[in-house]
Amino acid sequence: MSRVARFHADRTNQKLYFSRLACQQAEQTEHVQQAQAQREAAVFHLHGAILAFLQELSRYYRLNDPQPTLKSIEELMAAKGQVSPEINVLQKLAKDGFIAELKRAYRLAQYAPEPSAPEPESETSSNLIIKVTQSPQAWLPDSKILREWHRELTELIEGFRNEMVEF
C-alpha cells in the first residue's frame, strides 16, 4: 500500500491543488469580486491543507483523534512519551511564521473585518467631507503572497513526508 493511501495524504494533496487552482483563477479574472472570491478560496484551501495534514500526522502516529489540532497532537504524543518534530515546527510557524499570517487571513475571511471610522479631512473648511481610502479587501493577501504560502506549505509538507519513517 502506498504511503499516500495508507496515511490519507490524498486530501492534503487535493487541498494544495485546489488552492493553486484558485490562485490561477484569481490572476486570470478581470472582475474584482471574482478575483476576491478566488483569493478567499485559496486561503480556505491552504487552511484546509494544514488541517488535512494534521489528520495525516494523527494517522501516521496512530493517534485516536478525529479532529486533530496542533495542541491535541502534542498532548496525545506527550501521553505516549513521544514528541512530534512536525508539530514543533508547525507550532513555531503558527506563532511567528507564514502559518500565523495564513491563520489571520483565514479568520478575517470568516468574519468581516472591523470597519475603521472615516475621519473628516483636516484641510477642508467643512467637516462634511469624509475621505475613505481603505479597500474592503485590504486584509486579503494578494495572489503573489498566496502563491508563496502555497509553495512554503507544499515544501514543508513534502519535507515532513520524506522524513516520516515507520516506528
Short mmCIF file of N, CA and C in Angstrom, two decimals:
data_model
loop_
_atom_site.label_atom_id
_atom_site.label_comp_id
_atom_site.label_asym_id
_atom_site.label_seq_id
_atom_site.Cartn_x
_atom_site.Cartn_y
_atom_site.Cartn_z
N MET A 1 0.86 -1.17 0.00
CA MET A 1 0.00 0.00 0.00
C MET A 1 0.90 1.24 0.00
N SER A 2 0.57 2.19 -0.82
CA SER A 2 1.40 3.40 -0.92
C SER A 2 1.25 4.26 0.32
N ARG A 3 2.24 5.09 0.57
CA ARG A 3 2.23 5.99 1.72
C ARG A 3 1.05 6.95 1.64
N VAL A 4 0.74 7.42 0.43
CA VAL A 4 -0.38 8.35 0.26
C VAL A 4 -1.68 7.68 0.67
N ALA A 5 -1.92 6.47 0.22
CA ALA A 5 -3.15 5.77 0.56
C ALA A 5 -3.19 5.39 2.03
N ARG A 6 -2.05 4.98 2.57
CA ARG A 6 -2.01 4.50 3.94
C ARG A 6 -2.32 5.60 4.96
N PHE A 7 -1.78 6.78 4.78
CA PHE A 7 -1.99 7.85 5.75
C PHE A 7 -2.95 8.93 5.24
N HIS A 8 -3.66 8.64 4.17
CA HIS A 8 -4.69 9.52 3.65
C HIS A 8 -4.14 10.90 3.27
N ALA A 9 -2.98 10.90 2.64
CA ALA A 9 -2.35 12.14 2.20
C ALA A 9 -3.05 12.73 1.00
N ASP A 10 -3.92 11.96 0.38
CA ASP A 10 -4.59 12.46 -0.82
C ASP A 10 -5.42 13.70 -0.54
N ARG A 11 -6.03 13.81 0.64
CA ARG A 11 -6.84 15.00 0.94
C ARG A 11 -5.95 16.24 1.08
N THR A 12 -4.80 16.08 1.72
CA THR A 12 -3.85 17.18 1.83
C THR A 12 -3.43 17.63 0.44
N ASN A 13 -3.12 16.67 -0.42
CA ASN A 13 -2.71 17.00 -1.79
C ASN A 13 -3.82 17.70 -2.55
N GLN A 14 -5.06 17.26 -2.36
CA GLN A 14 -6.19 17.90 -3.02
C GLN A 14 -6.32 19.36 -2.60
N LYS A 15 -6.23 19.61 -1.30
CA LYS A 15 -6.38 20.98 -0.80
C LYS A 15 -5.27 21.88 -1.35
N LEU A 16 -4.05 21.37 -1.44
CA LEU A 16 -2.96 22.15 -2.02
C LEU A 16 -3.23 22.43 -3.51
N TYR A 17 -3.74 21.43 -4.20
CA TYR A 17 -4.07 21.58 -5.62
C TYR A 17 -5.20 22.61 -5.81
N PHE A 18 -6.24 22.50 -4.98
CA PHE A 18 -7.36 23.44 -5.09
C PHE A 18 -6.91 24.87 -4.82
N SER A 19 -6.01 25.06 -3.87
CA SER A 19 -5.53 26.42 -3.58
C SER A 19 -4.73 26.96 -4.76
N ARG A 20 -3.96 26.10 -5.40
CA ARG A 20 -3.20 26.54 -6.57
C ARG A 20 -4.14 26.93 -7.71
N LEU A 21 -5.20 26.14 -7.91
CA LEU A 21 -6.19 26.48 -8.95
C LEU A 21 -6.88 27.81 -8.65
N ALA A 22 -7.23 28.03 -7.39
CA ALA A 22 -7.90 29.28 -7.01
C ALA A 22 -6.98 30.47 -7.27
N CYS A 23 -5.69 30.33 -6.99
CA CYS A 23 -4.74 31.42 -7.27
C CYS A 23 -4.68 31.71 -8.77
N GLN A 24 -4.61 30.65 -9.56
CA GLN A 24 -4.56 30.82 -11.01
C GLN A 24 -5.80 31.54 -11.51
N GLN A 25 -6.95 31.14 -11.03
CA GLN A 25 -8.20 31.76 -11.47
C GLN A 25 -8.30 33.20 -11.02
N ALA A 26 -7.80 33.50 -9.82
CA ALA A 26 -7.80 34.89 -9.33
C ALA A 26 -6.94 35.77 -10.21
N GLU A 27 -5.84 35.24 -10.68
CA GLU A 27 -4.93 36.01 -11.53
C GLU A 27 -5.48 36.20 -12.95
N GLN A 28 -6.33 35.29 -13.38
CA GLN A 28 -6.83 35.34 -14.76
C GLN A 28 -8.10 36.16 -14.92
N THR A 29 -8.77 36.47 -13.83
CA THR A 29 -10.04 37.20 -13.96
C THR A 29 -9.80 38.71 -13.86
N GLU A 30 -10.62 39.44 -14.57
CA GLU A 30 -10.56 40.90 -14.54
C GLU A 30 -11.59 41.46 -13.54
N HIS A 31 -12.56 40.65 -13.19
CA HIS A 31 -13.65 41.08 -12.30
C HIS A 31 -13.14 41.07 -10.86
N VAL A 32 -13.23 42.21 -10.18
CA VAL A 32 -12.68 42.38 -8.84
C VAL A 32 -13.28 41.41 -7.83
N GLN A 33 -14.61 41.27 -7.85
CA GLN A 33 -15.25 40.39 -6.88
C GLN A 33 -14.95 38.92 -7.14
N GLN A 34 -14.84 38.54 -8.40
CA GLN A 34 -14.48 37.17 -8.71
C GLN A 34 -13.05 36.87 -8.27
N ALA A 35 -12.16 37.84 -8.46
CA ALA A 35 -10.77 37.67 -8.00
C ALA A 35 -10.73 37.55 -6.48
N GLN A 36 -11.53 38.37 -5.80
CA GLN A 36 -11.59 38.29 -4.34
C GLN A 36 -12.10 36.91 -3.91
N ALA A 37 -13.14 36.43 -4.57
CA ALA A 37 -13.69 35.12 -4.22
C ALA A 37 -12.65 34.02 -4.40
N GLN A 38 -11.89 34.10 -5.47
CA GLN A 38 -10.86 33.08 -5.72
C GLN A 38 -9.71 33.18 -4.72
N ARG A 39 -9.34 34.39 -4.35
CA ARG A 39 -8.27 34.56 -3.36
C ARG A 39 -8.73 34.05 -1.99
N GLU A 40 -9.99 34.34 -1.64
CA GLU A 40 -10.52 33.80 -0.39
C GLU A 40 -10.57 32.28 -0.45
N ALA A 41 -10.96 31.72 -1.58
CA ALA A 41 -10.98 30.27 -1.73
C ALA A 41 -9.58 29.69 -1.54
N ALA A 42 -8.57 30.38 -2.06
CA ALA A 42 -7.19 29.91 -1.88
C ALA A 42 -6.82 29.90 -0.40
N VAL A 43 -7.24 30.93 0.33
CA VAL A 43 -6.97 30.98 1.78
C VAL A 43 -7.65 29.79 2.46
N PHE A 44 -8.92 29.54 2.13
CA PHE A 44 -9.65 28.43 2.74
C PHE A 44 -8.98 27.09 2.45
N HIS A 45 -8.55 26.90 1.21
CA HIS A 45 -7.93 25.63 0.84
C HIS A 45 -6.56 25.47 1.48
N LEU A 46 -5.79 26.54 1.60
CA LEU A 46 -4.50 26.44 2.29
C LEU A 46 -4.71 26.09 3.76
N HIS A 47 -5.68 26.73 4.38
CA HIS A 47 -6.00 26.39 5.78
C HIS A 47 -6.47 24.94 5.87
N GLY A 48 -7.28 24.53 4.93
CA GLY A 48 -7.75 23.14 4.88
C GLY A 48 -6.61 22.16 4.68
N ALA A 49 -5.59 22.55 3.93
CA ALA A 49 -4.42 21.68 3.73
C ALA A 49 -3.70 21.45 5.04
N ILE A 50 -3.62 22.49 5.86
CA ILE A 50 -2.98 22.33 7.18
C ILE A 50 -3.80 21.35 8.02
N LEU A 51 -5.11 21.52 8.03
CA LEU A 51 -5.97 20.61 8.81
C LEU A 51 -5.87 19.18 8.28
N ALA A 52 -5.84 19.02 6.97
CA ALA A 52 -5.72 17.68 6.38
C ALA A 52 -4.37 17.06 6.74
N PHE A 53 -3.32 17.88 6.75
CA PHE A 53 -2.01 17.34 7.12
C PHE A 53 -1.99 16.94 8.60
N LEU A 54 -2.69 17.67 9.45
CA LEU A 54 -2.78 17.27 10.85
C LEU A 54 -3.48 15.91 10.98
N GLN A 55 -4.49 15.67 10.15
CA GLN A 55 -5.14 14.35 10.14
C GLN A 55 -4.14 13.28 9.69
N GLU A 56 -3.36 13.64 8.68
CA GLU A 56 -2.33 12.73 8.18
C GLU A 56 -1.35 12.37 9.29
N LEU A 57 -0.91 13.38 10.03
CA LEU A 57 0.02 13.14 11.15
C LEU A 57 -0.63 12.27 12.22
N SER A 58 -1.89 12.57 12.53
CA SER A 58 -2.61 11.80 13.53
C SER A 58 -2.67 10.32 13.14
N ARG A 59 -2.91 10.06 11.89
CA ARG A 59 -2.96 8.67 11.42
C ARG A 59 -1.57 8.05 11.41
N TYR A 60 -0.59 8.81 11.02
CA TYR A 60 0.78 8.31 10.99
C TYR A 60 1.25 7.89 12.38
N TYR A 61 0.95 8.72 13.38
CA TYR A 61 1.37 8.43 14.75
C TYR A 61 0.37 7.53 15.49
N ARG A 62 -0.65 7.07 14.77
CA ARG A 62 -1.66 6.17 15.32
C ARG A 62 -2.35 6.78 16.56
N LEU A 63 -2.74 8.01 16.41
CA LEU A 63 -3.47 8.70 17.48
C LEU A 63 -4.96 8.58 17.18
N ASN A 64 -5.73 8.45 18.20
CA ASN A 64 -7.18 8.37 18.01
C ASN A 64 -7.73 9.78 18.17
N ASP A 65 -7.62 10.56 17.11
CA ASP A 65 -8.00 11.98 17.16
C ASP A 65 -8.69 12.32 15.85
N PRO A 66 -10.03 12.27 15.82
CA PRO A 66 -10.74 12.50 14.55
C PRO A 66 -10.65 13.95 14.04
N GLN A 67 -10.44 14.91 14.94
CA GLN A 67 -10.30 16.32 14.55
C GLN A 67 -9.05 16.90 15.22
N PRO A 68 -7.88 16.48 14.72
CA PRO A 68 -6.64 16.88 15.40
C PRO A 68 -6.31 18.37 15.25
N THR A 69 -5.69 18.89 16.28
CA THR A 69 -5.15 20.24 16.28
C THR A 69 -3.68 20.13 16.68
N LEU A 70 -2.94 21.22 16.53
CA LEU A 70 -1.55 21.20 16.97
C LEU A 70 -1.47 20.81 18.44
N LYS A 71 -2.34 21.38 19.25
CA LYS A 71 -2.34 21.13 20.69
C LYS A 71 -2.73 19.70 21.01
N SER A 72 -3.77 19.19 20.37
CA SER A 72 -4.23 17.83 20.68
C SER A 72 -3.19 16.79 20.29
N ILE A 73 -2.53 16.98 19.16
CA ILE A 73 -1.49 16.02 18.76
C ILE A 73 -0.32 16.08 19.74
N GLU A 74 0.06 17.29 20.13
CA GLU A 74 1.15 17.45 21.10
C GLU A 74 0.80 16.72 22.41
N GLU A 75 -0.41 16.91 22.89
CA GLU A 75 -0.83 16.28 24.14
C GLU A 75 -0.91 14.77 24.03
N LEU A 76 -1.46 14.26 22.93
CA LEU A 76 -1.55 12.81 22.76
C LEU A 76 -0.17 12.17 22.61
N MET A 77 0.72 12.87 21.93
CA MET A 77 2.09 12.36 21.80
C MET A 77 2.80 12.37 23.16
N ALA A 78 2.61 13.43 23.94
CA ALA A 78 3.22 13.52 25.27
C ALA A 78 2.71 12.40 26.18
N ALA A 79 1.43 12.07 26.05
CA ALA A 79 0.86 10.98 26.84
C ALA A 79 1.50 9.64 26.50
N LYS A 80 1.99 9.51 25.28
CA LYS A 80 2.69 8.30 24.85
C LYS A 80 4.19 8.40 25.13
N GLY A 81 4.62 9.55 25.66
CA GLY A 81 6.05 9.74 25.93
C GLY A 81 6.84 10.06 24.68
N GLN A 82 6.18 10.63 23.69
CA GLN A 82 6.83 10.93 22.41
C GLN A 82 6.65 12.41 22.07
N VAL A 83 7.46 12.85 21.13
CA VAL A 83 7.38 14.22 20.63
C VAL A 83 7.32 14.14 19.11
N SER A 84 6.47 14.97 18.53
CA SER A 84 6.37 15.04 17.08
C SER A 84 7.20 16.22 16.59
N PRO A 85 8.28 15.96 15.85
CA PRO A 85 9.07 17.09 15.33
C PRO A 85 8.26 17.95 14.37
N GLU A 86 7.32 17.35 13.66
CA GLU A 86 6.47 18.11 12.74
C GLU A 86 5.63 19.13 13.49
N ILE A 87 5.07 18.71 14.61
CA ILE A 87 4.22 19.60 15.40
C ILE A 87 5.05 20.75 15.97
N ASN A 88 6.27 20.45 16.40
CA ASN A 88 7.13 21.52 16.92
C ASN A 88 7.38 22.59 15.87
N VAL A 89 7.67 22.17 14.65
CA VAL A 89 7.91 23.13 13.56
C VAL A 89 6.63 23.89 13.23
N LEU A 90 5.53 23.17 13.11
CA LEU A 90 4.25 23.81 12.79
C LEU A 90 3.84 24.82 13.87
N GLN A 91 4.08 24.50 15.14
CA GLN A 91 3.75 25.43 16.22
C GLN A 91 4.56 26.71 16.11
N LYS A 92 5.84 26.59 15.79
CA LYS A 92 6.68 27.79 15.63
C LYS A 92 6.17 28.65 14.47
N LEU A 93 5.83 28.00 13.36
CA LEU A 93 5.32 28.75 12.20
C LEU A 93 3.94 29.34 12.47
N ALA A 94 3.15 28.67 13.31
CA ALA A 94 1.82 29.19 13.65
C ALA A 94 1.92 30.37 14.60
N LYS A 95 3.05 30.49 15.27
CA LYS A 95 3.24 31.60 16.19
C LYS A 95 3.86 32.81 15.49
N ASP A 96 4.88 32.57 14.67
CA ASP A 96 5.63 33.68 14.08
C ASP A 96 5.91 33.56 12.58
N GLY A 97 5.40 32.58 11.91
CA GLY A 97 5.75 32.39 10.51
C GLY A 97 4.58 32.58 9.57
N PHE A 98 4.72 32.00 8.40
CA PHE A 98 3.69 32.18 7.37
C PHE A 98 2.37 31.53 7.77
N ILE A 99 2.41 30.51 8.62
CA ILE A 99 1.15 29.88 9.05
C ILE A 99 0.37 30.85 9.95
N ALA A 100 1.06 31.65 10.74
CA ALA A 100 0.38 32.67 11.55
C ALA A 100 -0.32 33.68 10.65
N GLU A 101 0.34 34.08 9.57
CA GLU A 101 -0.27 35.02 8.62
C GLU A 101 -1.47 34.38 7.91
N LEU A 102 -1.31 33.12 7.55
CA LEU A 102 -2.41 32.40 6.89
C LEU A 102 -3.60 32.27 7.83
N LYS A 103 -3.35 31.93 9.08
CA LYS A 103 -4.44 31.80 10.05
C LYS A 103 -5.15 33.14 10.25
N ARG A 104 -4.40 34.23 10.25
CA ARG A 104 -5.00 35.56 10.39
C ARG A 104 -5.91 35.85 9.18
N ALA A 105 -5.41 35.55 7.98
CA ALA A 105 -6.21 35.76 6.77
C ALA A 105 -7.47 34.88 6.80
N TYR A 106 -7.33 33.67 7.29
CA TYR A 106 -8.48 32.76 7.39
C TYR A 106 -9.53 33.33 8.35
N ARG A 107 -9.09 33.81 9.51
CA ARG A 107 -10.02 34.42 10.48
C ARG A 107 -10.73 35.62 9.86
N LEU A 108 -9.97 36.46 9.16
CA LEU A 108 -10.57 37.65 8.56
C LEU A 108 -11.51 37.30 7.42
N ALA A 109 -11.27 36.18 6.76
CA ALA A 109 -12.18 35.75 5.70
C ALA A 109 -13.47 35.18 6.29
N GLN A 110 -13.39 34.67 7.50
CA GLN A 110 -14.57 34.12 8.17
C GLN A 110 -15.49 35.22 8.70
N TYR A 111 -14.88 36.27 9.23
CA TYR A 111 -15.64 37.34 9.86
C TYR A 111 -15.27 38.66 9.20
N ALA A 112 -16.23 39.53 9.08
CA ALA A 112 -15.98 40.84 8.47
C ALA A 112 -14.98 41.61 9.32
N PRO A 113 -13.95 42.17 8.70
CA PRO A 113 -13.01 42.98 9.47
C PRO A 113 -13.73 44.18 10.10
N GLU A 114 -13.24 44.59 11.25
CA GLU A 114 -13.83 45.74 11.95
C GLU A 114 -13.64 46.97 11.08
N PRO A 115 -14.72 47.65 10.70
CA PRO A 115 -14.56 48.83 9.84
C PRO A 115 -13.90 49.97 10.62
N SER A 116 -13.05 50.69 9.91
CA SER A 116 -12.44 51.85 10.55
C SER A 116 -13.38 53.04 10.38
N ALA A 117 -13.41 53.88 11.39
CA ALA A 117 -14.28 55.06 11.34
C ALA A 117 -13.67 56.08 10.40
N PRO A 118 -14.41 56.52 9.41
CA PRO A 118 -13.88 57.53 8.49
C PRO A 118 -13.61 58.85 9.23
N GLU A 119 -12.50 59.45 8.92
CA GLU A 119 -12.11 60.71 9.55
C GLU A 119 -12.34 61.87 8.59
N PRO A 120 -12.88 62.98 9.08
CA PRO A 120 -13.02 64.16 8.20
C PRO A 120 -11.63 64.69 7.84
N GLU A 121 -11.51 65.20 6.63
CA GLU A 121 -10.23 65.78 6.20
C GLU A 121 -9.98 67.06 6.98
N SER A 122 -8.79 67.21 7.50
CA SER A 122 -8.48 68.37 8.33
C SER A 122 -8.24 69.64 7.52
N GLU A 123 -7.84 69.50 6.26
CA GLU A 123 -7.54 70.70 5.47
C GLU A 123 -8.76 71.34 4.83
N THR A 124 -9.94 70.77 5.06
CA THR A 124 -11.16 71.36 4.48
C THR A 124 -11.82 72.28 5.49
N SER A 125 -12.60 73.17 4.98
CA SER A 125 -13.31 74.10 5.86
C SER A 125 -14.58 73.48 6.42
N SER A 126 -14.95 72.35 5.85
CA SER A 126 -16.19 71.71 6.28
C SER A 126 -15.89 70.31 6.81
N ASN A 127 -16.52 69.95 7.87
CA ASN A 127 -16.37 68.60 8.39
C ASN A 127 -17.31 67.62 7.69
N LEU A 128 -17.98 68.08 6.67
CA LEU A 128 -18.91 67.22 5.95
C LEU A 128 -18.21 66.33 4.93
N ILE A 129 -16.99 66.68 4.55
CA ILE A 129 -16.26 65.89 3.57
C ILE A 129 -15.48 64.80 4.31
N ILE A 130 -15.77 63.58 3.97
CA ILE A 130 -15.12 62.45 4.62
C ILE A 130 -14.35 61.68 3.55
N LYS A 131 -13.11 61.36 3.86
CA LYS A 131 -12.27 60.63 2.91
C LYS A 131 -12.12 59.19 3.40
N VAL A 132 -12.59 58.26 2.61
CA VAL A 132 -12.47 56.84 2.94
C VAL A 132 -11.59 56.22 1.88
N THR A 133 -10.42 55.73 2.31
CA THR A 133 -9.48 55.16 1.34
C THR A 133 -9.23 53.69 1.54
N GLN A 134 -9.69 53.13 2.65
CA GLN A 134 -9.41 51.72 2.91
C GLN A 134 -10.25 50.84 2.00
N SER A 135 -9.59 49.94 1.31
CA SER A 135 -10.27 49.00 0.44
C SER A 135 -10.98 47.95 1.30
N PRO A 136 -12.17 47.50 0.89
CA PRO A 136 -12.87 46.50 1.69
C PRO A 136 -12.14 45.16 1.74
N GLN A 137 -11.20 44.95 0.84
CA GLN A 137 -10.45 43.69 0.86
C GLN A 137 -8.96 43.92 1.10
N ALA A 138 -8.63 45.01 1.79
CA ALA A 138 -7.23 45.32 2.07
C ALA A 138 -6.57 44.23 2.92
N TRP A 139 -7.34 43.54 3.72
CA TRP A 139 -6.81 42.47 4.58
C TRP A 139 -6.46 41.21 3.80
N LEU A 140 -7.04 41.04 2.62
CA LEU A 140 -6.88 39.81 1.85
C LEU A 140 -5.54 39.78 1.13
N PRO A 141 -4.74 38.74 1.35
CA PRO A 141 -3.44 38.66 0.68
C PRO A 141 -3.60 38.63 -0.84
N ASP A 142 -2.64 39.22 -1.54
CA ASP A 142 -2.70 39.16 -3.00
C ASP A 142 -2.23 37.79 -3.48
N SER A 143 -2.38 37.55 -4.77
CA SER A 143 -2.05 36.24 -5.34
C SER A 143 -0.58 35.88 -5.16
N LYS A 144 0.28 36.87 -5.20
CA LYS A 144 1.72 36.60 -5.03
C LYS A 144 1.99 36.02 -3.64
N ILE A 145 1.40 36.62 -2.62
CA ILE A 145 1.58 36.11 -1.25
C ILE A 145 0.95 34.73 -1.11
N LEU A 146 -0.23 34.54 -1.68
CA LEU A 146 -0.89 33.24 -1.62
C LEU A 146 -0.05 32.17 -2.29
N ARG A 147 0.54 32.50 -3.42
CA ARG A 147 1.42 31.54 -4.11
C ARG A 147 2.64 31.20 -3.25
N GLU A 148 3.18 32.21 -2.58
CA GLU A 148 4.33 31.99 -1.70
C GLU A 148 3.94 31.08 -0.54
N TRP A 149 2.79 31.31 0.07
CA TRP A 149 2.32 30.45 1.15
C TRP A 149 2.12 29.02 0.64
N HIS A 150 1.56 28.91 -0.56
CA HIS A 150 1.34 27.59 -1.15
C HIS A 150 2.68 26.87 -1.34
N ARG A 151 3.66 27.58 -1.88
CA ARG A 151 4.97 26.98 -2.10
C ARG A 151 5.61 26.56 -0.77
N GLU A 152 5.57 27.45 0.22
CA GLU A 152 6.17 27.14 1.52
C GLU A 152 5.48 25.96 2.19
N LEU A 153 4.15 25.92 2.13
CA LEU A 153 3.42 24.83 2.76
C LEU A 153 3.68 23.51 2.03
N THR A 154 3.70 23.53 0.72
CA THR A 154 3.97 22.32 -0.05
C THR A 154 5.36 21.79 0.27
N GLU A 155 6.35 22.66 0.27
CA GLU A 155 7.72 22.23 0.58
C GLU A 155 7.82 21.69 2.00
N LEU A 156 7.14 22.34 2.93
CA LEU A 156 7.16 21.91 4.32
C LEU A 156 6.56 20.51 4.46
N ILE A 157 5.40 20.31 3.87
CA ILE A 157 4.72 19.01 3.97
C ILE A 157 5.53 17.93 3.28
N GLU A 158 6.05 18.22 2.11
CA GLU A 158 6.86 17.21 1.42
C GLU A 158 8.11 16.87 2.22
N GLY A 159 8.72 17.88 2.84
CA GLY A 159 9.88 17.62 3.69
C GLY A 159 9.52 16.73 4.87
N PHE A 160 8.39 17.01 5.50
CA PHE A 160 7.92 16.17 6.61
C PHE A 160 7.69 14.74 6.13
N ARG A 161 7.02 14.61 5.00
CA ARG A 161 6.72 13.27 4.49
C ARG A 161 7.99 12.48 4.19
N ASN A 162 8.99 13.16 3.66
CA ASN A 162 10.25 12.49 3.36
C ASN A 162 10.96 12.00 4.62
N GLU A 163 10.72 12.68 5.74
CA GLU A 163 11.36 12.32 6.99
C GLU A 163 10.56 11.28 7.80
N MET A 164 9.30 11.12 7.44
CA MET A 164 8.47 10.18 8.19
C MET A 164 8.90 8.75 7.88
N VAL A 165 9.17 8.02 8.92
CA VAL A 165 9.53 6.61 8.78
C VAL A 165 8.67 5.81 9.75
N GLU A 166 8.51 4.57 9.44
CA GLU A 166 7.72 3.72 10.34
C GLU A 166 8.43 3.59 11.67
N PHE A 167 7.66 3.59 12.72
CA PHE A 167 8.24 3.36 14.05
C PHE A 167 7.42 2.32 14.78
#
